[in-house]
JSON list of C-alpha atoms and ligand atoms in Angstrom, two decimals:
[
{"chain": "S", "resi": 989, "resn": "MET", "atom": "CA", "xyz": [0.28, 0.11, 0.21]},
{"chain": "S", "resi": 990, "resn": "ALA", "atom": "CA", "xyz": [2.92, 2.40, 0.48]},
{"chain": "S", "resi": 991, "resn": "GLY", "atom": "CA", "xyz": [3.61, 1.99, -2.81]},
{"chain": "S", "resi": 992, "resn": "ARG", "atom": "CA", "xyz": [0.66, 3.63, -4.24]},
{"chain": "S", "resi": 993, "resn": "VAL", "atom": "CA", "xyz": [1.26, 6.18, -2.21]},
{"chain": "S", "resi": 994, "resn": "ASP", "atom": "CA", "xyz": [4.44, 7.44, -4.00]},
{"chain": "S", "resi": 995, "resn": "ALA", "atom": "CA", "xyz": [2.69, 6.84, -7.16]},
{"chain": "S", "resi": 996, "resn": "GLY", "atom": "CA", "xyz": [0.10, 8.68, -6.05]},
{"chain": "S", "resi": 997, "resn": "ALA", "atom": "CA", "xyz": [2.56, 11.45, -5.43]},
{"chain": "S", "resi": 998, "resn": "THR", "atom": "CA", "xyz": [4.59, 11.58, -8.15]},
{"chain": "S", "resi": 999, "resn": "ALA", "atom": "CA", "xyz": [2.24, 11.37, -10.48]},
{"chain": "S", "resi": 1000, "resn": "SER", "atom": "CA", "xyz": [-0.01, 14.93, -8.54]},
{"chain": "S", "resi": 1001, "resn": "ALA", "atom": "CA", "xyz": [2.03, 17.37, -11.06]},
{"chain": "S", "resi": 1002, "resn": "SER", "atom": "CA", "xyz": [-0.90, 16.28, -14.06]},
{"chain": "S", "resi": 1003, "resn": "VAL", "atom": "CA", "xyz": [-3.97, 15.60, -11.76]},
{"chain": "S", "resi": 1004, "resn": "PRO", "atom": "CA", "xyz": [-6.47, 18.24, -13.60]},
{"chain": "S", "resi": 1005, "resn": "ALA", "atom": "CA", "xyz": [-8.79, 20.63, -10.28]},
{"chain": "S", "resi": 1006, "resn": "VAL", "atom": "CA", "xyz": [-9.83, 18.67, -7.84]},
{"chain": "S", "resi": 1007, "resn": "GLY", "atom": "CA", "xyz": [-13.94, 18.18, -7.79]},
{"chain": "S", "resi": 1008, "resn": "THR", "atom": "CA", "xyz": [-13.54, 17.01, -12.48]},
{"chain": "S", "resi": 1009, "resn": "PHE", "atom": "CA", "xyz": [-14.07, 14.00, -11.72]},
{"chain": "S", "resi": 1010, "resn": "ASP", "atom": "CA", "xyz": [-16.22, 13.54, -8.61]},
{"chain": "S", "resi": 1011, "resn": "ASP", "atom": "CA", "xyz": [-19.13, 12.48, -10.10]},
{"chain": "S", "resi": 1012, "resn": "LEU", "atom": "CA", "xyz": [-17.74, 9.25, -11.71]},
{"chain": "S", "resi": 1013, "resn": "LEU", "atom": "CA", "xyz": [-15.22, 8.89, -8.59]},
{"chain": "S", "resi": 1014, "resn": "ALA", "atom": "CA", "xyz": [-18.44, 9.24, -6.12]},
{"chain": "S", "resi": 1015, "resn": "ALA", "atom": "CA", "xyz": [-20.07, 6.07, -8.59]},
{"chain": "S", "resi": 1016, "resn": "ASN", "atom": "CA", "xyz": [-17.06, 4.02, -8.88]},
{"chain": "S", "resi": 1017, "resn": "ARG", "atom": "CA", "xyz": [-17.91, 3.75, -4.86]},
{"chain": "S", "resi": 1018, "resn": "ALA", "atom": "CA", "xyz": [-20.91, 2.59, -5.07]},
{"chain": "S", "resi": 1019, "resn": "PHE", "atom": "CA", "xyz": [-19.50, 0.16, -7.93]},
{"chain": "S", "resi": 1020, "resn": "ALA", "atom": "CA", "xyz": [-16.73, -0.65, -5.95]},
{"chain": "S", "resi": 1021, "resn": "ALA", "atom": "CA", "xyz": [-18.92, -1.61, -2.55]},
{"chain": "S", "resi": 1022, "resn": "ASP", "atom": "CA", "xyz": [-21.17, -4.00, -5.24]},
{"chain": "S", "resi": 1023, "resn": "PHE", "atom": "CA", "xyz": [-18.06, -4.96, -6.67]},
{"chain": "S", "resi": 1024, "resn": "ARG", "atom": "CA", "xyz": [-19.06, -8.52, -8.13]},
{"chain": "S", "resi": 1025, "resn": "PHE", "atom": "CA", "xyz": [-16.38, -9.28, -10.63]},
{"chain": "S", "resi": 1026, "resn": "GLY", "atom": "CA", "xyz": [-13.63, -9.45, -8.38]},
{"chain": "S", "resi": 1027, "resn": "GLY", "atom": "CA", "xyz": [-11.48, -13.15, -8.94]},
{"chain": "S", "resi": 1028, "resn": "PHE", "atom": "CA", "xyz": [-11.91, -12.98, -12.78]},
{"chain": "S", "resi": 1029, "resn": "ASP", "atom": "CA", "xyz": [-9.35, -14.64, -14.82]},
{"chain": "S", "resi": 1030, "resn": "GLY", "atom": "CA", "xyz": [-9.09, -12.38, -18.19]},
{"chain": "S", "resi": 1031, "resn": "VAL", "atom": "CA", "xyz": [-10.51, -15.59, -20.91]},
{"chain": "S", "resi": 1032, "resn": "ALA", "atom": "CA", "xyz": [-13.57, -14.49, -22.63]},
{"chain": "S", "resi": 1033, "resn": "HIS", "atom": "CA", "xyz": [-16.61, -16.60, -21.02]},
{"chain": "S", "resi": 1034, "resn": "ALA", "atom": "CA", "xyz": [-18.16, -17.28, -24.00]},
{"chain": "S", "resi": 1035, "resn": "GLY", "atom": "CA", "xyz": [-15.00, -17.21, -26.32]},
{"chain": "S", "resi": 1036, "resn": "VAL", "atom": "CA", "xyz": [-16.26, -14.33, -28.19]},
{"chain": "S", "resi": 1037, "resn": "ALA", "atom": "CA", "xyz": [-14.43, -10.62, -29.18]},
{"chain": "S", "resi": 1038, "resn": "ILE", "atom": "CA", "xyz": [-16.15, -7.87, -30.11]},
{"chain": "S", "resi": 1039, "resn": "VAL", "atom": "CA", "xyz": [-14.62, -4.84, -32.36]},
{"chain": "S", "resi": 1040, "resn": "THR", "atom": "CA", "xyz": [-17.06, -1.84, -33.11]},
{"chain": "S", "resi": 1041, "resn": "CYS", "atom": "CA", "xyz": [-17.06, 2.02, -32.55]},
{"chain": "S", "resi": 1042, "resn": "MET", "atom": "CA", "xyz": [-16.30, 4.11, -29.81]},
{"chain": "S", "resi": 1043, "resn": "ASP", "atom": "CA", "xyz": [-19.99, 5.70, -30.71]},
{"chain": "S", "resi": 1044, "resn": "SER", "atom": "CA", "xyz": [-22.13, 5.95, -27.86]},
{"chain": "S", "resi": 1045, "resn": "ARG", "atom": "CA", "xyz": [-24.98, 4.67, -28.68]},
{"chain": "S", "resi": 1046, "resn": "ILE", "atom": "CA", "xyz": [-23.83, 1.11, -28.87]},
{"chain": "S", "resi": 1047, "resn": "GLU", "atom": "CA", "xyz": [-23.64, -0.98, -25.27]},
{"chain": "S", "resi": 1048, "resn": "PRO", "atom": "CA", "xyz": [-21.47, -4.06, -27.60]},
{"chain": "S", "resi": 1049, "resn": "LEU", "atom": "CA", "xyz": [-22.13, -6.83, -24.30]},
{"chain": "S", "resi": 1050, "resn": "GLY", "atom": "CA", "xyz": [-25.71, -6.38, -24.09]},
{"chain": "S", "resi": 1051, "resn": "MET", "atom": "CA", "xyz": [-26.35, -6.05, -27.88]},
{"chain": "S", "resi": 1052, "resn": "PHE", "atom": "CA", "xyz": [-25.94, -9.74, -27.31]},
{"chain": "S", "resi": 1053, "resn": "GLY", "atom": "CA", "xyz": [-27.00, -11.00, -24.48]},
{"chain": "S", "resi": 1054, "resn": "LEU", "atom": "CA", "xyz": [-23.23, -10.97, -22.91]},
{"chain": "S", "resi": 1055, "resn": "THR", "atom": "CA", "xyz": [-22.78, -9.43, -19.98]},
{"chain": "S", "resi": 1056, "resn": "PRO", "atom": "CA", "xyz": [-18.93, -8.83, -18.39]},
{"chain": "S", "resi": 1057, "resn": "GLY", "atom": "CA", "xyz": [-16.68, -11.49, -18.29]},
{"chain": "S", "resi": 1058, "resn": "ASP", "atom": "CA", "xyz": [-18.04, -13.17, -21.33]},
{"chain": "S", "resi": 1059, "resn": "ALA", "atom": "CA", "xyz": [-16.18, -11.15, -24.03]},
{"chain": "S", "resi": 1060, "resn": "LYS", "atom": "CA", "xyz": [-13.32, -9.13, -25.71]},
{"chain": "S", "resi": 1061, "resn": "ILE", "atom": "CA", "xyz": [-13.89, -5.70, -26.57]},
{"chain": "S", "resi": 1062, "resn": "PHE", "atom": "CA", "xyz": [-11.60, -3.40, -29.35]},
{"chain": "S", "resi": 1063, "resn": "ARG", "atom": "CA", "xyz": [-13.42, 0.05, -29.47]},
{"chain": "S", "resi": 1064, "resn": "ASN", "atom": "CA", "xyz": [-12.50, 2.73, -32.18]},
{"chain": "S", "resi": 1065, "resn": "PRO", "atom": "CA", "xyz": [-14.05, 5.55, -34.82]},
{"chain": "S", "resi": 1066, "resn": "GLY", "atom": "CA", "xyz": [-15.59, 3.48, -36.61]},
{"chain": "S", "resi": 1067, "resn": "GLY", "atom": "CA", "xyz": [-15.34, 0.35, -36.10]},
{"chain": "S", "resi": 1068, "resn": "ARG", "atom": "CA", "xyz": [-12.27, -0.92, -38.41]},
{"chain": "S", "resi": 1069, "resn": "VAL", "atom": "CA", "xyz": [-9.93, -3.86, -37.62]},
{"chain": "S", "resi": 1070, "resn": "THR", "atom": "CA", "xyz": [-6.62, -2.14, -37.39]},
{"chain": "S", "resi": 1071, "resn": "PRO", "atom": "CA", "xyz": [-3.40, -2.97, -36.53]},
{"chain": "S", "resi": 1072, "resn": "GLN", "atom": "CA", "xyz": [-3.85, -2.95, -32.91]},
{"chain": "S", "resi": 1073, "resn": "ALA", "atom": "CA", "xyz": [-7.01, -4.26, -32.79]},
{"chain": "S", "resi": 1074, "resn": "LEU", "atom": "CA", "xyz": [-6.03, -7.43, -34.59]},
{"chain": "S", "resi": 1075, "resn": "GLU", "atom": "CA", "xyz": [-3.28, -7.92, -31.95]},
{"chain": "S", "resi": 1076, "resn": "ALA", "atom": "CA", "xyz": [-6.02, -7.87, -29.32]},
{"chain": "S", "resi": 1077, "resn": "LEU", "atom": "CA", "xyz": [-7.96, -10.88, -31.72]},
{"chain": "S", "resi": 1078, "resn": "VAL", "atom": "CA", "xyz": [-4.62, -12.95, -31.76]},
{"chain": "S", "resi": 1079, "resn": "LEU", "atom": "CA", "xyz": [-4.61, -12.46, -28.27]},
{"chain": "S", "resi": 1080, "resn": "GLY", "atom": "CA", "xyz": [-7.72, -13.27, -28.17]},
{"chain": "S", "resi": 1081, "resn": "VAL", "atom": "CA", "xyz": [-7.71, -16.31, -30.02]},
{"chain": "S", "resi": 1082, "resn": "HIS", "atom": "CA", "xyz": [-4.89, -18.18, -28.92]},
{"chain": "S", "resi": 1083, "resn": "LEU", "atom": "CA", "xyz": [-4.93, -16.84, -25.22]},
{"chain": "S", "resi": 1084, "resn": "LEU", "atom": "CA", "xyz": [-8.45, -15.26, -23.88]},
{"chain": "S", "resi": 1085, "resn": "GLY", "atom": "CA", "xyz": [-10.70, -18.62, -25.27]},
{"chain": "S", "resi": 1086, "resn": "VAL", "atom": "CA", "xyz": [-11.82, -16.71, -28.19]},
{"chain": "S", "resi": 1087, "resn": "ASP", "atom": "CA", "xyz": [-13.26, -18.66, -30.63]},
{"chain": "S", "resi": 1088, "resn": "ARG", "atom": "CA", "xyz": [-16.07, -16.69, -32.25]},
{"chain": "S", "resi": 1089, "resn": "ILE", "atom": "CA", "xyz": [-15.12, -12.59, -33.75]},
{"chain": "S", "resi": 1090, "resn": "LEU", "atom": "CA", "xyz": [-17.77, -10.26, -34.49]},
{"chain": "S", "resi": 1091, "resn": "ILE", "atom": "CA", "xyz": [-17.01, -7.50, -36.60]},
{"chain": "S", "resi": 1092, "resn": "VAL", "atom": "CA", "xyz": [-19.67, -4.04, -35.53]},
{"chain": "S", "resi": 1093, "resn": "PRO", "atom": "CA", "xyz": [-20.30, -1.15, -37.33]},
{"chain": "S", "resi": 1094, "resn": "HIS", "atom": "CA", "xyz": [-22.92, 1.08, -37.26]},
{"chain": "S", "resi": 1095, "resn": "THR", "atom": "CA", "xyz": [-25.60, 3.00, -38.81]},
{"chain": "S", "resi": 1096, "resn": "ARG", "atom": "CA", "xyz": [-25.01, 6.73, -38.74]},
{"chain": "S", "resi": 1097, "resn": "CYS", "atom": "CA", "xyz": [-21.38, 6.35, -37.90]},
{"chain": "S", "resi": 1098, "resn": "ALA", "atom": "CA", "xyz": [-19.22, 10.49, -37.82]},
{"chain": "S", "resi": 1099, "resn": "VAL", "atom": "CA", "xyz": [-16.70, 8.69, -40.31]},
{"chain": "S", "resi": 1100, "resn": "ALA", "atom": "CA", "xyz": [-18.73, 6.63, -42.49]},
{"chain": "S", "resi": 1101, "resn": "SER", "atom": "CA", "xyz": [-20.90, 10.17, -42.86]},
{"chain": "S", "resi": 1102, "resn": "ASN", "atom": "CA", "xyz": [-18.68, 12.31, -43.37]},
{"chain": "S", "resi": 1103, "resn": "THR", "atom": "CA", "xyz": [-15.29, 12.69, -45.49]},
{"chain": "S", "resi": 1104, "resn": "GLU", "atom": "CA", "xyz": [-12.00, 13.62, -44.00]},
{"chain": "S", "resi": 1105, "resn": "GLN", "atom": "CA", "xyz": [-12.06, 17.54, -45.01]},
{"chain": "S", "resi": 1106, "resn": "GLU", "atom": "CA", "xyz": [-15.56, 17.82, -43.14]},
{"chain": "S", "resi": 1107, "resn": "LEU", "atom": "CA", "xyz": [-13.76, 16.15, -40.37]},
{"chain": "S", "resi": 1108, "resn": "ARG", "atom": "CA", "xyz": [-11.36, 17.89, -40.14]},
{"chain": "S", "resi": 1109, "resn": "ALA", "atom": "CA", "xyz": [-12.66, 21.37, -40.69]},
{"chain": "S", "resi": 1110, "resn": "ARG", "atom": "CA", "xyz": [-15.37, 20.51, -38.12]},
{"chain": "S", "resi": 1111, "resn": "VAL", "atom": "CA", "xyz": [-12.81, 19.92, -35.38]},
{"chain": "S", "resi": 1112, "resn": "SER", "atom": "CA", "xyz": [-10.50, 22.41, -36.53]},
{"chain": "S", "resi": 1113, "resn": "ALA", "atom": "CA", "xyz": [-13.70, 25.22, -35.88]},
{"chain": "S", "resi": 1114, "resn": "SER", "atom": "CA", "xyz": [-14.12, 23.39, -32.04]},
{"chain": "S", "resi": 1115, "resn": "ALA", "atom": "CA", "xyz": [-9.93, 23.05, -32.22]},
{"chain": "S", "resi": 1116, "resn": "GLY", "atom": "CA", "xyz": [-9.39, 27.31, -33.08]},
{"chain": "S", "resi": 1117, "resn": "ILE", "atom": "CA", "xyz": [-6.92, 26.16, -34.43]},
{"chain": "S", "resi": 1118, "resn": "ASP", "atom": "CA", "xyz": [-5.68, 23.99, -38.22]},
{"chain": "S", "resi": 1119, "resn": "ALA", "atom": "CA", "xyz": [-6.84, 20.61, -37.86]},
{"chain": "S", "resi": 1120, "resn": "SER", "atom": "CA", "xyz": [-5.60, 19.62, -41.41]},
{"chain": "S", "resi": 1121, "resn": "TRP", "atom": "CA", "xyz": [-2.73, 17.90, -40.59]},
{"chain": "S", "resi": 1122, "resn": "GLN", "atom": "CA", "xyz": [-4.79, 15.59, -38.45]},
{"chain": "S", "resi": 1123, "resn": "HIS", "atom": "CA", "xyz": [-6.14, 12.28, -40.23]},
{"chain": "S", "resi": 1124, "resn": "PHE", "atom": "CA", "xyz": [-9.45, 10.72, -39.69]},
{"chain": "S", "resi": 1125, "resn": "SER", "atom": "CA", "xyz": [-9.82, 7.26, -41.06]},
{"chain": "S", "resi": 1126, "resn": "VAL", "atom": "CA", "xyz": [-13.52, 8.00, -42.97]},
{"chain": "S", "resi": 1127, "resn": "VAL", "atom": "CA", "xyz": [-15.51, 4.61, -44.74]},
{"chain": "S", "resi": 1128, "resn": "THR", "atom": "CA", "xyz": [-16.41, 5.43, -48.13]},
{"chain": "S", "resi": 1129, "resn": "ASP", "atom": "CA", "xyz": [-18.59, 2.15, -48.59]},
{"chain": "S", "resi": 1130, "resn": "GLN", "atom": "CA", "xyz": [-19.20, 1.05, -44.92]},
{"chain": "S", "resi": 1131, "resn": "LEU", "atom": "CA", "xyz": [-20.01, -2.71, -46.29]},
{"chain": "S", "resi": 1132, "resn": "ALA", "atom": "CA", "xyz": [-17.27, -3.07, -48.87]},
{"chain": "S", "resi": 1133, "resn": "SER", "atom": "CA", "xyz": [-14.84, -1.36, -45.30]},
{"chain": "S", "resi": 1134, "resn": "LEU", "atom": "CA", "xyz": [-16.59, -3.92, -44.11]},
{"chain": "S", "resi": 1135, "resn": "THR", "atom": "CA", "xyz": [-15.85, -7.06, -46.10]},
{"chain": "S", "resi": 1136, "resn": "GLU", "atom": "CA", "xyz": [-11.86, -5.81, -46.18]},
{"chain": "S", "resi": 1137, "resn": "ASP", "atom": "CA", "xyz": [-12.26, -6.09, -42.43]},
{"chain": "S", "resi": 1138, "resn": "VAL", "atom": "CA", "xyz": [-13.45, -9.61, -42.59]},
{"chain": "S", "resi": 1139, "resn": "GLN", "atom": "CA", "xyz": [-10.89, -10.58, -44.99]},
{"chain": "S", "resi": 1140, "resn": "LYS", "atom": "CA", "xyz": [-7.95, -9.38, -42.88]},
{"chain": "S", "resi": 1141, "resn": "VAL", "atom": "CA", "xyz": [-9.14, -10.78, -39.86]},
{"chain": "S", "resi": 1142, "resn": "ARG", "atom": "CA", "xyz": [-9.89, -14.41, -41.96]},
{"chain": "S", "resi": 1143, "resn": "SER", "atom": "CA", "xyz": [-7.22, -14.46, -43.39]},
{"chain": "S", "resi": 1144, "resn": "HIS", "atom": "CA", "xyz": [-5.15, -13.31, -40.26]},
{"chain": "S", "resi": 1145, "resn": "PRO", "atom": "CA", "xyz": [-1.98, -16.39, -40.48]},
{"chain": "S", "resi": 1146, "resn": "LEU", "atom": "CA", "xyz": [-2.51, -16.57, -36.71]},
{"chain": "S", "resi": 1147, "resn": "ILE", "atom": "CA", "xyz": [-5.78, -16.54, -36.75]},
{"chain": "S", "resi": 1148, "resn": "PRO", "atom": "CA", "xyz": [-7.09, -20.18, -37.31]},
{"chain": "S", "resi": 1149, "resn": "ASP", "atom": "CA", "xyz": [-9.72, -21.17, -39.81]},
{"chain": "S", "resi": 1150, "resn": "ALA", "atom": "CA", "xyz": [-11.32, -22.76, -37.40]},
{"chain": "S", "resi": 1151, "resn": "THR", "atom": "CA", "xyz": [-12.21, -19.45, -35.59]},
{"chain": "S", "resi": 1152, "resn": "GLN", "atom": "CA", "xyz": [-15.66, -17.85, -37.05]},
{"chain": "S", "resi": 1153, "resn": "VAL", "atom": "CA", "xyz": [-15.30, -14.39, -38.47]},
{"chain": "S", "resi": 1154, "resn": "GLY", "atom": "CA", "xyz": [-18.46, -12.01, -39.57]},
{"chain": "S", "resi": 1155, "resn": "GLY", "atom": "CA", "xyz": [-19.48, -8.91, -40.05]},
{"chain": "S", "resi": 1156, "resn": "PHE", "atom": "CA", "xyz": [-22.35, -7.09, -38.85]},
{"chain": "S", "resi": 1157, "resn": "LEU", "atom": "CA", "xyz": [-24.16, -3.91, -39.23]},
{"chain": "S", "resi": 1158, "resn": "TYR", "atom": "CA", "xyz": [-25.85, -2.38, -35.47]},
{"chain": "S", "resi": 1159, "resn": "ASP", "atom": "CA", "xyz": [-28.65, 0.21, -35.99]},
{"chain": "S", "resi": 1160, "resn": "VAL", "atom": "CA", "xyz": [-28.08, 2.45, -33.77]},
{"chain": "S", "resi": 1161, "resn": "ASP", "atom": "CA", "xyz": [-31.96, 3.08, -33.87]},
{"chain": "S", "resi": 1162, "resn": "THR", "atom": "CA", "xyz": [-33.09, -0.02, -33.49]},
{"chain": "S", "resi": 1163, "resn": "GLY", "atom": "CA", "xyz": [-30.65, -1.96, -31.75]},
{"chain": "S", "resi": 1164, "resn": "HIS", "atom": "CA", "xyz": [-31.15, -4.39, -34.27]},
{"chain": "S", "resi": 1165, "resn": "VAL", "atom": "CA", "xyz": [-27.77, -7.04, -36.08]},
{"chain": "S", "resi": 1166, "resn": "ASP", "atom": "CA", "xyz": [-27.66, -8.02, -39.96]},
{"chain": "S", "resi": 1167, "resn": "GLN", "atom": "CA", "xyz": [-25.39, -10.19, -40.62]},
{"chain": "S", "resi": 1168, "resn": "ARG", "atom": "CA", "xyz": [-23.35, -8.83, -43.63]},
{"chain": "S", "resi": 1169, "resn": "VAL", "atom": "CA", "xyz": [-19.83, -10.48, -44.67]},
{"chain": "D", "resi": 1926, "resn": "ZN", "atom": "ZN1", "xyz": [-19.21, 4.96, -35.84]}
]
């Protein structure tokens, strides 16, 4: 426990203003008081890994009837199969019990409904400084990108043929998931 105090002192220079996160930390104390996930082993108990978007309208466990402990979740803008997503999936398959992989982009996704120029302009307007140098991985054809992403996983030399890989689209207005690939 003494080590934790030292670590906190070291990090104090970058700690934000007191009060900024109070609501969330209070909620965490309630969460910890009724903590039900102690002793979990980190294996995906349902054998599931999900790659999906960072969008706040998505609840990746609930939408498939899963609960904490069941699945590995990797999220980024658009729910794309990036090199780091592949890294996560390889670890999931070989070390963490994953045998089914779902790639799940969604309707009305910002990175699929704006051009990179539009996102740069919007971020520039928000930031008040030029953002034209910032890369945004936009999607021009969601089904084509999904097909490509599923293929990236299926063809990865460290993802076994026995691993089931599917491409899906989540409808943020109805909650329905349809398999597309
Ligand atoms: Zn999205």
